[in-house]
């Protein structure tokens, strides 16, 4: 259950949750949970940390993560290419000795 009646509301501006509203206590709990889990603003699960308060004491929060959010993780194929390249380099180092 949300806080007391007429509790202030936080409004998000920009980003995927543009114009969403949260009770202040729920918003702070959401941000605190992301921090405690070690999330970053670049991760999908860290989305609350990608918002910053527009003005001290204000109830409007602005999206700061940009357009390329969440940061794309390499595909399996890209990881395989990196691993293969690293193995080739390692083999060269070993055989050059």
Coordinates of N, CA, C and O in Angstrom, one line a residue:
X1 N 0.8 -1.2 0.0 CA 0.0 0.0 0.0 C 0.9 1.2 0.0 O 1.9 1.3 0.7
X2 N 0.6 2.2 -0.8 CA 1.4 3.5 -0.9 C 1.3 4.2 0.4 O 0.6 3.9 1.3
X3 N 2.1 5.2 0.5 CA 2.2 6.1 1.7 C 0.9 6.7 2.1 O -0.2 6.4 1.5
X4 N 0.9 7.7 3.0 CA -0.3 8.3 3.4 C -1.0 9.0 2.3 O -0.4 9.3 1.2
X5 N -2.3 9.3 2.5 CA -3.1 10.0 1.5 C -2.4 11.3 1.1 O -1.8 12.0 2.0
X6 N -2.5 11.6 -0.1 CA -1.9 12.9 -0.7 C -0.4 12.9 -0.6 O 0.2 14.0 -0.4
X7 N 0.3 11.8 -0.6 CA 1.7 11.7 -0.6 C 2.2 12.3 -1.9 O 1.6 12.1 -2.9
X8 N 3.3 13.1 -1.9 CA 3.8 13.7 -3.1 C 4.2 12.6 -4.1 O 4.5 11.4 -3.8
X9 N 4.1 13.0 -5.4 CA 4.3 12.1 -6.5 C 5.6 12.5 -7.3 O 5.8 13.7 -7.5
X10 N 6.4 11.6 -7.7 CA 7.5 11.8 -8.6 C 7.1 11.5 -10.0 O 6.4 10.5 -10.3
X11 N 7.4 12.4 -10.9 CA 7.1 12.3 -12.3 C 8.4 12.1 -13.1 O 9.3 12.9 -12.9
X12 N 8.5 11.1 -14.0 CA 9.7 10.8 -14.8 C 9.5 11.5 -16.1 O 8.4 11.5 -16.7
X13 N 10.6 12.1 -16.6 CA 10.6 12.8 -17.9 C 11.7 12.2 -18.8 O 12.8 12.1 -18.5
X14 N 11.2 11.7 -20.0 CA 12.2 11.1 -20.9 C 12.4 9.6 -20.6 O 11.9 9.1 -19.6
X15 N 13.1 9.0 -21.5 CA 13.4 7.6 -21.4 C 12.2 6.7 -21.6 O 11.1 7.1 -21.9
X16 N 12.4 5.4 -21.3 CA 11.3 4.4 -21.5 C 10.1 4.6 -20.6 O 9.0 4.2 -20.9
X17 N 10.3 5.2 -19.5 CA 9.2 5.4 -18.5 C 8.8 6.9 -18.5 O 8.3 7.4 -17.4
X18 N 8.8 7.5 -19.6 CA 8.4 8.9 -19.7 C 7.0 9.1 -19.2 O 6.1 8.3 -19.6
X19 N 6.8 10.1 -18.4 CA 5.4 10.5 -17.9 C 4.9 9.5 -16.9 O 3.7 9.5 -16.6
X20 N 5.7 8.6 -16.4 CA 5.2 7.6 -15.3 C 5.3 8.4 -14.0 O 6.1 9.2 -13.8
X21 N 4.4 8.0 -13.1 CA 4.4 8.7 -11.8 C 4.5 7.6 -10.7 O 4.0 6.5 -10.8
X22 N 5.3 7.9 -9.7 CA 5.5 7.1 -8.5 C 5.2 7.9 -7.3 O 5.6 9.1 -7.2
X23 N 4.8 7.2 -6.2 CA 4.8 7.9 -4.9 C 6.3 8.1 -4.5 O 7.1 7.2 -4.8
X24 N 6.6 9.2 -3.8 CA 8.0 9.5 -3.5 C 8.6 8.3 -2.7 O 9.7 7.9 -3.1
X25 N 7.9 7.7 -1.8 CA 8.6 6.7 -1.0 C 8.8 5.4 -1.9 O 9.9 4.8 -1.7
X26 N 7.9 5.1 -2.8 CA 8.1 4.0 -3.7 C 9.3 4.2 -4.6 O 10.1 3.3 -4.9
X27 N 9.4 5.5 -5.1 CA 10.5 5.8 -6.0 C 11.8 5.7 -5.3 O 12.8 5.1 -5.9
X28 N 11.9 6.2 -4.1 CA 13.2 6.1 -3.4 C 13.5 4.6 -3.0 O 14.7 4.2 -3.1
X29 N 12.5 3.8 -2.7 CA 12.7 2.4 -2.5 C 13.2 1.7 -3.7 O 14.1 0.8 -3.7
X30 N 12.6 2.0 -4.9 CA 13.0 1.5 -6.1 C 14.5 1.8 -6.5 O 15.3 0.9 -6.8
X31 N 14.9 3.0 -6.3 CA 16.3 3.4 -6.5 C 17.2 2.7 -5.5 O 18.3 2.3 -5.9
X32 N 16.8 2.7 -4.2 CA 17.6 2.1 -3.2 C 17.8 0.6 -3.5 O 18.9 0.0 -3.3
X33 N 16.8 -0.1 -4.0 CA 16.9 -1.5 -4.3 C 17.9 -1.7 -5.4 O 18.7 -2.7 -5.4
X34 N 17.8 -0.9 -6.4 CA 18.8 -1.0 -7.6 C 20.2 -0.8 -7.1 O 21.1 -1.5 -7.5
X35 N 20.4 0.1 -6.2 CA 21.8 0.4 -5.7 C 22.3 -0.8 -4.8 O 23.4 -1.2 -5.0
X36 N 21.4 -1.3 -4.0 CA 21.8 -2.4 -3.1 C 22.1 -3.7 -3.9 O 22.9 -4.5 -3.5
X37 N 21.5 -3.9 -5.1 CA 21.7 -5.0 -5.9 C 23.0 -4.8 -6.8 O 23.3 -5.7 -7.5
X38 N 23.6 -3.6 -6.7 CA 24.8 -3.4 -7.4 C 24.6 -3.1 -8.9 O 25.4 -3.2 -9.7
X39 N 23.4 -2.6 -9.2 CA 23.0 -2.3 -10.6 C 23.7 -0.9 -11.0 O 24.0 -0.1 -10.1
X40 N 23.8 -0.7 -12.3 CA 24.3 0.5 -12.8 C 23.2 1.1 -13.8 O 22.4 0.4 -14.2
X41 N 23.3 2.4 -14.1 CA 22.3 3.0 -15.0 C 22.4 2.4 -16.4 O 21.4 2.5 -17.1
X42 N 23.5 1.7 -16.8 CA 23.6 1.1 -18.1 C 22.8 -0.2 -18.2 O 22.6 -0.6 -19.3
X43 N 22.5 -0.8 -17.1 CA 21.8 -2.1 -17.1 C 20.3 -1.9 -17.1 O 19.8 -0.9 -16.6
X44 N 19.5 -2.8 -17.7 CA 18.1 -2.8 -17.7 C 17.5 -2.7 -16.3 O 16.7 -1.9 -16.0
X45 N 18.1 -3.6 -15.4 CA 17.6 -3.6 -14.1 C 18.0 -2.4 -13.2 O 17.5 -2.2 -12.1
X46 N 18.9 -1.6 -13.7 CA 19.3 -0.4 -13.0 C 18.6 0.9 -13.6 O 19.1 2.0 -13.3
X47 N 17.5 0.7 -14.3 CA 16.8 1.8 -14.9 C 16.5 3.0 -13.9 O 16.6 4.1 -14.3
X48 N 16.1 2.7 -12.7 CA 15.8 3.9 -11.8 C 17.0 4.8 -11.6 O 16.9 6.0 -11.4
X49 N 18.2 4.2 -11.7 CA 19.4 5.0 -11.5 C 19.8 5.9 -12.7 O 20.7 6.7 -12.6
X50 N 19.1 5.7 -13.8 CA 19.4 6.4 -15.0 C 18.6 7.8 -15.0 O 18.7 8.6 -15.9
X51 N 17.8 8.0 -13.9 CA 17.1 9.3 -13.8 C 17.7 10.1 -12.7 O 18.2 9.6 -11.7
X52 N 17.8 11.4 -13.0 CA 18.3 12.4 -12.0 C 17.3 13.4 -11.7 O 16.6 13.9 -12.6
X53 N 17.3 13.9 -10.5 CA 16.4 14.9 -10.1 C 16.6 16.2 -10.8 O 17.8 16.7 -10.9
X54 N 15.6 16.8 -11.4 CA 15.8 18.0 -12.2 C 16.3 19.2 -11.4 O 17.2 19.9 -11.8
X55 N 15.7 19.4 -10.2 CA 16.2 20.4 -9.3 C 16.1 19.9 -7.9 O 15.3 19.1 -7.5
X56 N 17.0 20.3 -7.0 CA 17.0 19.9 -5.6 C 15.6 20.1 -5.0 O 15.0 21.2 -5.1
X57 N 15.1 19.0 -4.4 CA 13.8 19.1 -3.8 C 12.6 19.0 -4.7 O 11.5 19.0 -4.3
X58 N 12.9 18.9 -6.0 CA 11.8 18.8 -7.0 C 11.3 17.4 -7.1 O 11.8 16.5 -6.6
X59 N 10.1 17.3 -7.8 CA 9.5 16.0 -8.0 C 9.5 15.6 -9.4 O 8.7 14.7 -9.8
X60 N 10.3 16.2 -10.2 CA 10.5 15.8 -11.6 C 11.9 15.2 -11.8 O 12.9 15.8 -11.4
X61 N 12.0 14.0 -12.4 CA 13.2 13.3 -12.6 C 13.5 13.2 -14.1 O 12.6 12.8 -14.8
X62 N 14.7 13.5 -14.5 CA 15.0 13.6 -16.0 C 15.9 12.3 -16.3 O 16.8 11.9 -15.6
X63 N 15.6 11.8 -17.5 CA 16.4 10.6 -18.0 C 17.7 11.1 -18.5 O 17.9 12.1 -19.2
X64 N 18.8 10.4 -18.0 CA 20.2 10.7 -18.4 C 20.9 9.7 -19.1 O 22.1 9.9 -19.4
X65 N 20.3 8.5 -19.4 CA 21.1 7.4 -20.0 C 21.3 7.5 -21.5 O 22.0 6.8 -22.0
X66 N 20.6 8.4 -22.1 CA 20.7 8.6 -23.6 C 19.9 7.6 -24.4 O 19.1 6.9 -23.9
X67 N 20.2 7.6 -25.7 CA 19.4 6.8 -26.7 C 19.8 5.4 -26.7 O 19.0 4.5 -27.0
X68 N 21.1 5.1 -26.5 CA 21.6 3.7 -26.6 C 21.5 2.9 -25.3 O 22.5 2.4 -24.8
X69 N 20.3 2.9 -24.7 CA 20.1 2.2 -23.5 C 19.2 1.1 -23.7 O 18.2 1.2 -24.5
X70 N 19.3 -0.1 -23.0 CA 20.4 -0.4 -22.2 C 21.6 -0.8 -23.1 O 21.5 -1.1 -24.2
X71 N 22.8 -0.7 -22.5 CA 24.0 -1.0 -23.2 C 23.8 -2.5 -23.8 O 23.5 -3.4 -23.0
X72 N 24.1 -2.6 -25.0 CA 24.0 -3.9 -25.7 C 25.1 -4.8 -25.3 O 26.3 -4.5 -25.3
X73 N 24.8 -6.0 -24.9 CA 25.8 -7.0 -24.5 C 26.1 -7.8 -25.8 O 25.3 -8.0 -26.7
X74 N 27.4 -8.3 -25.9 CA 27.8 -9.0 -27.1 C 26.9 -10.3 -27.3 O 26.6 -10.9 -26.4
X75 N 26.7 -10.6 -28.6 CA 25.9 -11.8 -28.9 C 26.9 -13.0 -28.7 O 28.1 -12.8 -28.6
X76 N 26.3 -14.2 -28.8 CA 27.1 -15.4 -28.6 C 28.1 -15.5 -29.8 O 29.3 -15.8 -29.6
X77 N 27.7 -15.1 -31.0 CA 28.6 -15.1 -32.1 C 29.8 -14.2 -31.9 O 30.9 -14.5 -32.2
X78 N 29.5 -13.0 -31.4 CA 30.6 -12.0 -31.1 C 31.5 -12.5 -30.1 O 32.7 -12.3 -30.2
X79 N 31.0 -13.1 -29.0 CA 31.8 -13.7 -28.0 C 32.7 -14.8 -28.5 O 33.9 -14.9 -28.2
X80 N 32.2 -15.6 -29.4 CA 32.9 -16.7 -30.0 C 34.1 -16.1 -30.9 O 35.2 -16.6 -30.8
X81 N 33.8 -15.1 -31.6 CA 34.9 -14.5 -32.5 C 36.0 -13.9 -31.5 O 37.2 -14.1 -31.8
X82 N 35.6 -13.3 -30.5 CA 36.6 -12.7 -29.5 C 37.4 -13.8 -28.9 O 38.6 -13.7 -28.8
X83 N 36.8 -14.9 -28.5 CA 37.5 -16.0 -27.9 C 38.4 -16.7 -28.9 O 39.6 -17.0 -28.6
X84 N 38.0 -16.9 -30.1 CA 38.8 -17.5 -31.2 C 40.0 -16.6 -31.4 O 41.2 -17.1 -31.6
X85 N 39.8 -15.3 -31.5 CA 40.9 -14.3 -31.8 C 41.9 -14.4 -30.6 O 43.1 -14.4 -30.8
X86 N 41.4 -14.4 -29.4 CA 42.3 -14.5 -28.2 C 43.1 -15.8 -28.2 O 44.3 -15.8 -27.9
X87 N 42.5 -16.9 -28.6 CA 43.2 -18.2 -28.7 C 44.3 -18.2 -29.8 O 45.4 -18.7 -29.5
X88 N 44.0 -17.6 -30.9 CA 45.0 -17.4 -32.0 C 46.2 -16.6 -31.5 O 47.4 -17.0 -31.7
X89 N 45.9 -15.5 -30.8 CA 47.0 -14.7 -30.3 C 47.9 -15.5 -29.3 O 49.1 -15.4 -29.2
X90 N 47.2 -16.2 -28.4 CA 47.9 -17.0 -27.4 C 48.8 -18.1 -28.1 O 49.9 -18.3 -27.7
X91 N 48.3 -18.7 -29.1 CA 49.1 -19.8 -29.8 C 50.3 -19.1 -30.5 O 51.4 -19.7 -30.4
X92 N 50.1 -17.9 -31.0 CA 51.3 -17.2 -31.6 C 52.3 -16.9 -30.6 O 53.5 -17.1 -30.8
X93 N 51.9 -16.5 -29.4 CA 52.8 -16.2 -28.3 C 53.6 -17.4 -27.9 O 54.8 -17.4 -27.7
X94 N 52.9 -18.6 -27.8 CA 53.5 -19.8 -27.4 C 54.5 -20.3 -28.4 O 55.6 -20.8 -28.1
X95 N 54.1 -20.3 -29.7 CA 54.9 -20.9 -30.8 C 56.1 -19.9 -31.1 O 57.1 -20.4 -31.6
X96 N 56.0 -18.7 -30.8 CA 57.1 -17.7 -31.1 C 58.2 -17.8 -30.1 O 59.3 -17.4 -30.4
X97 N 58.0 -18.5 -29.0 CA 59.1 -18.6 -28.0 C 60.2 -19.5 -28.4 O 60.5 -20.3 -29.0

